[in-house]
């Protein structure tokens, strides 16, 4: 807004000089001089005052520029369209509007200059007087040169400012991209740490198997999925026989070695779909979705035989241990995860009661199951 006001003041002052020199040659009366002063010295300040009182907008500025153009057109027509004056007024005004408003606004300005002037010319029957004196011609040429130079200089300065702003924007954009990349890297590291923490929270520190917390949260979902898909689900509850005796006679390092050995044996023979957990102490749980009871019994017997037939040496002390396994297989109906583990525990209890180092299958008709 302030830039347009300065351009209006400068342009109207140059127009006052050119028109004034032309009027000197024509020896007009004081009324014409008064109108000239009001039009080119007072009018720009009135426009500024009106614009400051209202809400500034591009449309309001364009409207007043059209009024400017109409005023210039009427003065050109009233003087008989002196060639240099009319050309200077139109070109300077159109160039300024093109610089600030664009091509469409420039077309409106040209029409605003031509139409009111032609109407004045038609109503007043003013004769065309295209010639101007040497002083007026010189002032018009000087005014045209100065105004176009000023507008071009302002355009150049705007280009420089835009280039600086663009360079700053590119620097800021690159800094933002770098910051975003660093943030993405940090987020990836945080996600990795969170995944590691979740994994650690779900893993037994000694054996590396899933812990009871993970089993309690996962088994209900897996059981529901097998029921929905019509798959059988077998569950083994495995216990190391006389494990307390190993700890009491050979020490906890020997007991830990036995636990790790059983975890390695279960992991090596388990399927990808199986879930192997340390249930607590010397008890382990293996969840086997989609496996038949016969296959689960074969696998349990193989694990039991391999574990019993392996000699373990801790220090100088040989260690032999055996397993008792309780198996339950659920194929139809509805059952909770807790009920499934209870049935496996009942089968394990029967395996221990029958002498240990054996595999027992849950039977609904057994005394333990009936109780």
mmCIF file of C-alpha atoms in Angstrom, residues 1-15 40-41 43-45 47-49 51-52 61 65 68 92-93 96-97 99-100 146-147 150-151 153-155 157-158 161:
data_model
loop_
_atom_site.group_PDB
_atom_site.id
_atom_site.type_symbol
_atom_site.label_atom_id
_atom_site.label_comp_id
_atom_site.label_asym_id
_atom_site.label_seq_id
_atom_site.Cartn_x
_atom_site.Cartn_y
_atom_site.Cartn_z
ATOM 1 C CA UNK A 1 0.000 0.000 0.000
ATOM 2 C CA UNK A 2 2.768 2.477 0.905
ATOM 3 C CA UNK A 3 4.688 1.649 -2.282
ATOM 4 C CA UNK A 4 1.631 2.280 -4.458
ATOM 5 C CA UNK A 5 1.067 5.605 -2.670
ATOM 6 C CA UNK A 6 4.648 6.723 -3.344
ATOM 7 C CA UNK A 7 4.332 5.722 -6.990
ATOM 8 C CA UNK A 8 1.032 7.640 -7.267
ATOM 9 C CA UNK A 9 2.564 10.767 -5.696
ATOM 10 C CA UNK A 10 5.617 10.646 -7.940
ATOM 11 C CA UNK A 11 3.644 9.958 -11.100
ATOM 12 C CA UNK A 12 1.048 12.620 -10.450
ATOM 13 C CA UNK A 13 3.736 15.203 -9.664
ATOM 14 C CA UNK A 14 5.511 14.485 -12.960
ATOM 15 C CA UNK A 15 2.153 14.672 -14.750
ATOM 16 C CA UNK A 40 -2.517 16.124 -9.366
ATOM 17 C CA UNK A 41 -1.348 17.541 -6.026
ATOM 18 C CA UNK A 43 -6.138 14.154 -5.065
ATOM 19 C CA UNK A 44 -3.343 11.549 -4.344
ATOM 20 C CA UNK A 45 -3.349 12.479 -0.650
ATOM 21 C CA UNK A 47 -6.938 8.687 -1.961
ATOM 22 C CA UNK A 48 -4.319 7.773 0.627
ATOM 23 C CA UNK A 49 -6.544 9.029 3.447
ATOM 24 C CA UNK A 51 -7.593 3.881 1.805
ATOM 25 C CA UNK A 52 -6.129 4.188 5.303
ATOM 26 C CA UNK A 61 -6.315 -0.402 -4.707
ATOM 27 C CA UNK A 65 -6.107 3.002 -9.855
ATOM 28 C CA UNK A 68 -6.632 7.544 -11.471
ATOM 29 C CA UNK A 92 3.587 5.279 -17.125
ATOM 30 C CA UNK A 93 0.315 4.416 -15.447
ATOM 31 C CA UNK A 96 3.041 0.769 -12.826
ATOM 32 C CA UNK A 97 -0.191 -1.239 -12.742
ATOM 33 C CA UNK A 99 4.217 -4.166 -12.171
ATOM 34 C CA UNK A 100 1.924 -4.305 -9.131
ATOM 35 C CA UNK A 146 12.304 8.677 -14.763
ATOM 36 C CA UNK A 147 9.062 6.842 -14.118
ATOM 37 C CA UNK A 150 11.849 3.957 -11.072
ATOM 38 C CA UNK A 151 9.395 1.164 -11.796
ATOM 39 C CA UNK A 153 14.422 -0.318 -10.317
ATOM 40 C CA UNK A 154 11.651 -1.288 -7.931
ATOM 41 C CA UNK A 155 11.044 -4.459 -9.943
ATOM 42 C CA UNK A 157 14.838 -4.721 -6.067
ATOM 43 C CA UNK A 158 11.861 -7.018 -5.664
ATOM 44 C CA UNK A 161 14.533 -9.674 -2.395
#
